[in-house]
Amino acid sequence: MRDPGDVFHLAIPARDLDETQRFYVDGLGCHLARRYDDRITLDFFGDQVVCHLSDRWERDPGDLYPRHFGVTFRRREDFDALVRLAEARGLDVYAPVGHRFEGRVEEHLTFVLRDPSNNLLEFKHYFDPRMMH
Amino acid sequence: MRDPGDVFHLAIPARDLDETQRFYVDGLGCHLARRYDDRITLDFFGDQVVCHLSDRWERDPGDLYPRHFGVTFRRREDFDALVRLAEARGLDVYAPVGHRFEGRVEEHLTFVLRDPSNNLLEFKHYFDPRMMH
Amino acid sequence: MRDPGDVFHLAIPARDLDETQRFYVDGLGCHLARRYDDRITLDFFGDQVVCHLSDRWERDPGDLYPRHFGVTFRRREDFDALVRLAEARGLDVYAPVGHRFEGRVEEHLTFVLRDPSNNLLEFKHYFDPRMMH
Amino acid sequence: MRDPGDVFHLAIPARDLDETQRFYVDGLGCHLARRYDDRITLDFFGDQVVCHLSDRWERDPGDLYPRHFGVTFRRREDFDALVRLAEARGLDVYAPVGHRFEGRVEEHLTFVLRDPSNNLLEFKHYFDPRMMH
Amino acid sequence: MRDPGDVFHLAIPARDLDETQRFYVDGLGCHLARRYDDRITLDFFGDQVVCHLSDRWERDPGDLYPRHFGVTFRRREDFDALVRLAEARGLDVYAPVGHRFEGRVEEHLTFVLRDPSNNLLEFKHYFDPRMMH
Amino acid sequence: MRDPGDVFHLAIPARDLDETQRFYVDGLGCHLARRYDDRITLDFFGDQVVCHLSDRWERDPGDLYPRHFGVTFRRREDFDALVRLAEARGLDVYAPVGHRFEGRVEEHLTFVLRDPSNNLLEFKHYFDPRMMH
Amino acid sequence: MRDPGDVFHLAIPARDLDETQRFYVDGLGCHLARRYDDRITLDFFGDQVVCHLSDRWERDPGDLYPRHFGVTFRRREDFDALVRLAEARGLDVYAPVGHRFEGRVEEHLTFVLRDPSNNLLEFKHYFDPRMMH
Amino acid sequence: MRDPGDVFHLAIPARDLDETQRFYVDGLGCHLARRYDDRITLDFFGDQVVCHLSDRWERDPGDLYPRHFGVTFRRREDFDALVRLAEARGLDVYAPVGHRFEGRVEEHLTFVLRDPSNNLLEFKHYFDPRMMH
């Protein structure tokens, strides 16, 4: 149902735009689309993430639930490349590669990063691609 | 850079799963992928939104910034169809169709819905598709 | 979720293979993939329909529900072309072009043909493509 | 000839909607598009299957011919994943993985499930993809 | 069934390679892929046509049947552009734009060129794209 | 430059339509699009080949040059599948699998069949796909 | 022949990286992929342009020939949008919209910008898309 | 952001059109789109390179920076095929296959050719495709 021309967009809080740009662009390899005084907009794996300068950022990332976002990779090699990138560039790992729902159809790998404003980014890979939603 | 096989995923809080399913499936026309005791997972315009039963939902939607999510439609007709659907099904409109950045390259239409847990969903259409990120 | 390389397949009864081939190939413009003594297999709008010689065909098509099959066209012009073809070639029309769920999001056009074994074929076009499933 | 925007649709009888939803959504992993009092509509591997509450369901599945439906997978791994899913979730297997037309160009694997209303679902994989129709 | 990575190829006789290259490359706008002493190979609308220096070229094009080749355009505008190109560049027109099977589903436009070795090239556009094969 | 919606079409002579249909449809696995009194039209690997009943068929296939046609497969496995099909179904092999231009960039595999009207069909696979034209 | 996964890349000189980023990112709407001390790399309309800090930049843009680069748009509306963007953001126009080869098949629109290092960027739109190469 | 219908175009100087055509068409396997008295236009890996007869060609290629152009291949096998082609056809190698940024995310293979007018062509392959821009 995804139209390849459409873009998912997500707005999240950022406590500082410079450190945010360093994390997402220099670190995670996202492309910087635009920067304004109060926000930056990113080409985040082909979708749009907008980081708004705001005092409403999470002081404590606490639990992965109920708020996080990220990419579910169709191919294992893309998941592995993201993990390698995070290690090579020393990104802040909130949870190392884990294995969830082993032995069930929903089985998948998960890897969680934390951005400087305590937003949590989860990357996943399902063994059965029909479970990606 | 978006790989058509990949899926963006977003986890958000929900105060009640039944009303959440009514809003997203019966209302917004998303497809229900799975339902567990503590969450439902949705095929949200081709990407994945997971609604977690949680006490951490926003009591007050307050401002559109810094947190919201949605779809930026490549074609105007898809934006209009979403607005019609919201009206026909009486979804909770947080902000009617608006026009932002008129006369600038970033010019776009915007339309904001509110789900039962006060999560805000913004749908957009840019006149210049190069501004979608 | 549809993988473009995959094919939906449907097996239905046929009381006579010659008349079945005339209806589907000479009439409806499907391509004949293979013919065996007891069945023919068709490239039916890109999917596979297999017509098995069988005594279990429906003597009376009766109601459209609960059994029928067909194609939901994404574009109105493809729906219209199918209707024109049916008229130009004198196919057996079970129900002329109709309008269902007017004023609702599920609104769509429908057109129903009957094959020589009383199988019913429904062709549809939804005004809001998100309702195609 | 398949237009990627189009959708094959199939209507079948169901004796009970709850058990039907359990089989197709919780079991087979199809996405629930809509539920009405008298039917549910499914995103069935990207196409549409509508299950109508009806007294005309098959009391006895009897033979695979002349009525069944399903997906022919282009890639072997997708066929295997479907078989694994059926086992992991204990779906009702009508016929285990079989091998048909060995040594001929039409050679393929086949696997048949039965839904709660005795509709038969056949999943296939051809070694020569030109035989998929 | 067409795999987008595959290429149709056709070998035809040419009485002279220079005039052949002038017709196909300078005239028809095909791209020259390779030239050898005895043949040239062309990217002919995305497929491959190889023109072999040979004494077996047709002295008399005679009738359009049973031998000719060309492209059936999906869109009318591409057919029209080809006709304009032939006029603007003074290509040898064997038969001007014609209309065949009027009032029938197979209705189409046709336009025929002649290359310097009397090979006939027919370009077509069907009003109902399902008739393109 | 190939537009995926367009179709290459080729018209060739046939001395008898029944044997032609047996060769192309029952043998080579092409799909029969239409049959008229004087010709059959085929979905030939996604393109269109029209076989016209004609007295102008080649009495002697003679040499592969300057006239033949066929498909250049992007993937080796599709070439191999075609060779297996020809063997399994006993098609008339004009030239077995051969290797041309070894050690050069144009290196490719070739396999030639003969239809009942002495038209020659060459199937190819290049090791460097940039040489397919 | 263009593989959609591949990327054209072009390296050009820049006299200053800050003004270069302002022109390409803030002005032309390209996405910033990476910035190093001696260069920035850009997602330039989907391809890669790398701007190297260098003393070898052109002091005088002089003539459009023999050096320039840019995008040829398939659709007129994308060409027009680029022209609008250049006007709205006051980019340095080297040559306004012009019309070349009128009345010939190669007819096209052209529009030329100058970056701060005197590199010339030409954007084009051909009326006959077969002339884009 | 790359629209598959668009074409990147690059204009470069050439000191002689015949030797330029030999290098790009007979050597590198590009397709010749058009030749005029003062330039040739090439289908260069799907994009357009125009070689203008000009006295402004580089007498000394000097350094790879700041001017060069080429293709970044998504798949390693396409990079390797290009290297094999250059060797088989004895193209002028400016720099043999090299490895840059080893151990970093930007790690890639590079291979540089020189055309007869001293224009430098760099072909690349990144191990992490997210670094292609």
mmCIF file with all atom_site columns, N, CA and C in Angstrom, chain B residues 56-88:
data_model
loop_
_atom_site.group_PDB
_atom_site.id
_atom_site.type_symbol
_atom_site.label_atom_id
_atom_site.label_alt_id
_atom_site.label_comp_id
_atom_site.label_asym_id
_atom_site.label_entity_id
_atom_site.label_seq_id
_atom_site.pdbx_PDB_ins_code
_atom_site.Cartn_x
_atom_site.Cartn_y
_atom_site.Cartn_z
_atom_site.occupancy
_atom_site.B_iso_or_equiv
_atom_site.pdbx_formal_charge
_atom_site.auth_seq_id
_atom_site.auth_comp_id
_atom_site.auth_asym_id
_atom_site.auth_atom_id
_atom_site.pdbx_PDB_model_num
ATOM 1  N N  . ARG B 1 56 ? 1.699   6.138  29.410 1.00 0.00 ? 56 ARG B N  1
ATOM 2  C CA . ARG B 1 56 ? 2.485   7.325  29.043 1.00 0.00 ? 56 ARG B CA 1
ATOM 3  C C  . ARG B 1 56 ? 1.902   8.075  27.847 1.00 0.00 ? 56 ARG B C  1
ATOM 4  N N  . TRP B 1 57 ? 0.637   7.968  27.595 1.00 0.00 ? 57 TRP B N  1
ATOM 5  C CA . TRP B 1 57 ? 0.056   8.743  26.498 1.00 0.00 ? 57 TRP B CA 1
ATOM 6  C C  . TRP B 1 57 ? -0.093  10.203 26.905 1.00 0.00 ? 57 TRP B C  1
ATOM 7  N N  . GLU B 1 58 ? -0.141  11.077 25.924 1.00 0.00 ? 58 GLU B N  1
ATOM 8  C CA . GLU B 1 58 ? -0.218  12.518 26.178 1.00 0.00 ? 58 GLU B CA 1
ATOM 9  C C  . GLU B 1 58 ? -1.613  12.907 26.651 1.00 0.00 ? 58 GLU B C  1
ATOM 10 N N  . ARG B 1 59 ? -1.690  13.471 27.830 1.00 0.00 ? 59 ARG B N  1
ATOM 11 C CA . ARG B 1 59 ? -3.017  13.916 28.309 1.00 0.00 ? 59 ARG B CA 1
ATOM 12 C C  . ARG B 1 59 ? -3.508  15.103 27.486 1.00 0.00 ? 59 ARG B C  1
ATOM 13 N N  . ASP B 1 60 ? -2.579  15.880 27.003 1.00 0.00 ? 60 ASP B N  1
ATOM 14 C CA . ASP B 1 60 ? -2.937  17.112 26.302 1.00 0.00 ? 60 ASP B CA 1
ATOM 15 C C  . ASP B 1 60 ? -2.105  17.182 25.012 1.00 0.00 ? 60 ASP B C  1
ATOM 16 N N  . PRO B 1 61 ? -2.757  17.170 23.849 1.00 0.00 ? 61 PRO B N  1
ATOM 17 C CA . PRO B 1 61 ? -1.965  17.195 22.626 1.00 0.00 ? 61 PRO B CA 1
ATOM 18 C C  . PRO B 1 61 ? -1.171  18.481 22.508 1.00 0.00 ? 61 PRO B C  1
ATOM 19 N N  . GLY B 1 62 ? -1.654  19.518 23.150 1.00 0.00 ? 62 GLY B N  1
ATOM 20 C CA . GLY B 1 62 ? -0.916  20.775 23.151 1.00 0.00 ? 62 GLY B CA 1
ATOM 21 C C  . GLY B 1 62 ? -0.577  21.226 21.748 1.00 0.00 ? 62 GLY B C  1
ATOM 22 N N  . ASP B 1 63 ? 0.675   21.335 21.488 1.00 0.00 ? 63 ASP B N  1
ATOM 23 C CA . ASP B 1 63 ? 1.132   21.923 20.249 1.00 0.00 ? 63 ASP B CA 1
ATOM 24 C C  . ASP B 1 63 ? 1.502   20.826 19.243 1.00 0.00 ? 63 ASP B C  1
ATOM 25 N N  . LEU B 1 64 ? 1.478   21.188 17.974 1.00 0.00 ? 64 LEU B N  1
ATOM 26 C CA . LEU B 1 64 ? 1.892   20.243 16.931 1.00 0.00 ? 64 LEU B CA 1
ATOM 27 C C  . LEU B 1 64 ? 3.384   19.925 17.068 1.00 0.00 ? 64 LEU B C  1
ATOM 28 N N  . TYR B 1 65 ? 4.128   20.818 17.659 1.00 0.00 ? 65 TYR B N  1
ATOM 29 C CA . TYR B 1 65 ? 5.570   20.608 17.815 1.00 0.00 ? 65 TYR B CA 1
ATOM 30 C C  . TYR B 1 65 ? 5.882   20.324 19.262 1.00 0.00 ? 65 TYR B C  1
ATOM 31 N N  . PRO B 1 66 ? 6.878   19.512 19.498 1.00 0.00 ? 66 PRO B N  1
ATOM 32 C CA . PRO B 1 66 ? 7.799   18.914 18.550 1.00 0.00 ? 66 PRO B CA 1
ATOM 33 C C  . PRO B 1 66 ? 7.432   17.482 18.129 1.00 0.00 ? 66 PRO B C  1
ATOM 34 N N  . ARG B 1 67 ? 6.256   16.965 18.495 1.00 0.00 ? 67 ARG B N  1
ATOM 35 C CA . ARG B 1 67 ? 5.996   15.553 18.211 1.00 0.00 ? 67 ARG B CA 1
ATOM 36 C C  . ARG B 1 67 ? 4.768   15.382 17.342 1.00 0.00 ? 67 ARG B C  1
ATOM 37 N N  . HIS B 1 68 ? 4.927   14.786 16.200 1.00 0.00 ? 68 HIS B N  1
ATOM 38 C CA . HIS B 1 68 ? 3.806   14.336 15.377 1.00 0.00 ? 68 HIS B CA 1
ATOM 39 C C  . HIS B 1 68 ? 4.383   13.434 14.279 1.00 0.00 ? 68 HIS B C  1
ATOM 40 N N  . PHE B 1 69 ? 3.496   12.825 13.539 1.00 0.00 ? 69 PHE B N  1
ATOM 41 C CA . PHE B 1 69 ? 3.969   11.972 12.440 1.00 0.00 ? 69 PHE B CA 1
ATOM 42 C C  . PHE B 1 69 ? 2.876   11.927 11.379 1.00 0.00 ? 69 PHE B C  1
ATOM 43 N N  . GLY B 1 70 ? 3.228   11.377 10.214 1.00 0.00 ? 70 GLY B N  1
ATOM 44 C CA . GLY B 1 70 ? 2.235   11.279 9.163  1.00 0.00 ? 70 GLY B CA 1
ATOM 45 C C  . GLY B 1 70 ? 2.859   10.969 7.822  1.00 0.00 ? 70 GLY B C  1
ATOM 46 N N  . VAL B 1 71 ? 2.110   11.291 6.771  1.00 0.00 ? 71 VAL B N  1
ATOM 47 C CA . VAL B 1 71 ? 2.551   10.974 5.423  1.00 0.00 ? 71 VAL B CA 1
ATOM 48 C C  . VAL B 1 71 ? 2.582   12.258 4.603  1.00 0.00 ? 71 VAL B C  1
ATOM 49 N N  . THR B 1 72 ? 3.640   12.411 3.814  1.00 0.00 ? 72 THR B N  1
ATOM 50 C CA . THR B 1 72 ? 3.687   13.476 2.829  1.00 0.00 ? 72 THR B CA 1
ATOM 51 C C  . THR B 1 72 ? 3.361   12.841 1.486  1.00 0.00 ? 72 THR B C  1
ATOM 52 N N  . PHE B 1 73 ? 2.248   13.256 0.902  1.00 0.00 ? 73 PHE B N  1
ATOM 53 C CA . PHE B 1 73 ? 1.805   12.642 -0.350 1.00 0.00 ? 73 PHE B CA 1
ATOM 54 C C  . PHE B 1 73 ? 2.478   13.307 -1.552 1.00 0.00 ? 73 PHE B C  1
ATOM 55 N N  . ARG B 1 74 ? 2.910   12.480 -2.459 1.00 0.00 ? 74 ARG B N  1
ATOM 56 C CA . ARG B 1 74 ? 3.534   13.001 -3.679 1.00 0.00 ? 74 ARG B CA 1
ATOM 57 C C  . ARG B 1 74 ? 2.514   13.683 -4.574 1.00 0.00 ? 74 ARG B C  1
ATOM 58 N N  . ARG B 1 75 ? 1.310   13.137 -4.615 1.00 0.00 ? 75 ARG B N  1
ATOM 59 C CA . ARG B 1 75 ? 0.285   13.681 -5.512 1.00 0.00 ? 75 ARG B CA 1
ATOM 60 C C  . ARG B 1 75 ? -0.826  14.365 -4.727 1.00 0.00 ? 75 ARG B C  1
ATOM 61 N N  . ARG B 1 76 ? -1.254  15.470 -5.227 1.00 0.00 ? 76 ARG B N  1
ATOM 62 C CA . ARG B 1 76 ? -2.314  16.236 -4.587 1.00 0.00 ? 76 ARG B CA 1
ATOM 63 C C  . ARG B 1 76 ? -3.574  15.397 -4.396 1.00 0.00 ? 76 ARG B C  1
ATOM 64 N N  . GLU B 1 77 ? -3.929  14.576 -5.364 1.00 0.00 ? 77 GLU B N  1
ATOM 65 C CA . GLU B 1 77 ? -5.171  13.817 -5.274 1.00 0.00 ? 77 GLU B CA 1
ATOM 66 C C  . GLU B 1 77 ? -5.163  12.849 -4.087 1.00 0.00 ? 77 GLU B C  1
ATOM 67 N N  . ASP B 1 78 ? -3.993  12.371 -3.700 1.00 0.00 ? 78 ASP B N  1
ATOM 68 C CA . ASP B 1 78 ? -3.949  11.470 -2.546 1.00 0.00 ? 78 ASP B CA 1
ATOM 69 C C  . ASP B 1 78 ? -4.141  12.244 -1.239 1.00 0.00 ? 78 ASP B C  1
ATOM 70 N N  . PHE B 1 79 ? -3.612  13.466 -1.219 1.00 0.00 ? 79 PHE B N  1
ATOM 71 C CA . PHE B 1 79 ? -3.859  14.331 -0.056 1.00 0.00 ? 79 PHE B CA 1
ATOM 72 C C  . PHE B 1 79 ? -5.354  14.623 0.061  1.00 0.00 ? 79 PHE B C  1
ATOM 73 N N  . ASP B 1 80 ? -5.957  14.998 -1.054 1.00 0.00 ? 80 ASP B N  1
ATOM 74 C CA . ASP B 1 80 ? -7.389  15.332 -1.027 1.00 0.00 ? 80 ASP B CA 1
ATOM 75 C C  . ASP B 1 80 ? -8.232  14.122 -0.608 1.00 0.00 ? 80 ASP B C  1
ATOM 76 N N  . ALA B 1 81 ? -7.862  12.954 -1.063 1.00 0.00 ? 81 ALA B N  1
ATOM 77 C CA . ALA B 1 81 ? -8.622  11.757 -0.710 1.00 0.00 ? 81 ALA B CA 1
ATOM 78 C C  . ALA B 1 81 ? -8.562  11.508 0.792  1.00 0.00 ? 81 ALA B C  1
ATOM 79 N N  . LEU B 1 82 ? -7.418  11.794 1.389  1.00 0.00 ? 82 LEU B N  1
ATOM 80 C CA . LEU B 1 82 ? -7.295  11.603 2.837  1.00 0.00 ? 82 LEU B CA 1
ATOM 81 C C  . LEU B 1 82 ? -8.187  12.579 3.589  1.00 0.00 ? 82 LEU B C  1
ATOM 82 N N  . VAL B 1 83 ? -8.236  13.811 3.098  1.00 0.00 ? 83 VAL B N  1
ATOM 83 C CA . VAL B 1 83 ? -9.093  14.810 3.747  1.00 0.00 ? 83 VAL B CA 1
ATOM 84 C C  . VAL B 1 83 ? -10.562 14.383 3.624  1.00 0.00 ? 83 VAL B C  1
ATOM 85 N N  . ARG B 1 84 ? -10.952 13.936 2.435  1.00 0.00 ? 84 ARG B N  1
ATOM 86 C CA . ARG B 1 84 ? -12.336 13.474 2.256  1.00 0.00 ? 84 ARG B CA 1
ATOM 87 C C  . ARG B 1 84 ? -12.671 12.320 3.193  1.00 0.00 ? 84 ARG B C  1
ATOM 88 N N  . LEU B 1 85 ? -11.758 11.382 3.297  1.00 0.00 ? 85 LEU B N  1
ATOM 89 C CA . LEU B 1 85 ? -11.983 10.239 4.189  1.00 0.00 ? 85 LEU B CA 1
ATOM 90 C C  . LEU B 1 85 ? -12.176 10.702 5.620  1.00 0.00 ? 85 LEU B C  1
ATOM 91 N N  . ALA B 1 86 ? -11.353 11.634 6.067  1.00 0.00 ? 86 ALA B N  1
ATOM 92 C CA . ALA B 1 86 ? -11.470 12.111 7.451  1.00 0.00 ? 86 ALA B CA 1
ATOM 93 C C  . ALA B 1 86 ? -12.833 12.747 7.689  1.00 0.00 ? 86 ALA B C  1
ATOM 94 N N  . GLU B 1 87 ? -13.299 13.480 6.677  1.00 0.00 ? 87 GLU B N  1
ATOM 95 C CA . GLU B 1 87 ? -14.610 14.119 6.824  1.00 0.00 ? 87 GLU B CA 1
ATOM 96 C C  . GLU B 1 87 ? -15.731 13.085 6.783  1.00 0.00 ? 87 GLU B C  1
ATOM 97 N N  . ALA B 1 88 ? -15.662 12.192 5.815  1.00 0.00 ? 88 ALA B N  1
ATOM 98 C CA . ALA B 1 88 ? -16.739 11.221 5.647  1.00 0.00 ? 88 ALA B CA 1
ATOM 99 C C  . ALA B 1 88 ? -16.883 10.332 6.875  1.00 0.00 ? 88 ALA B C  1
#
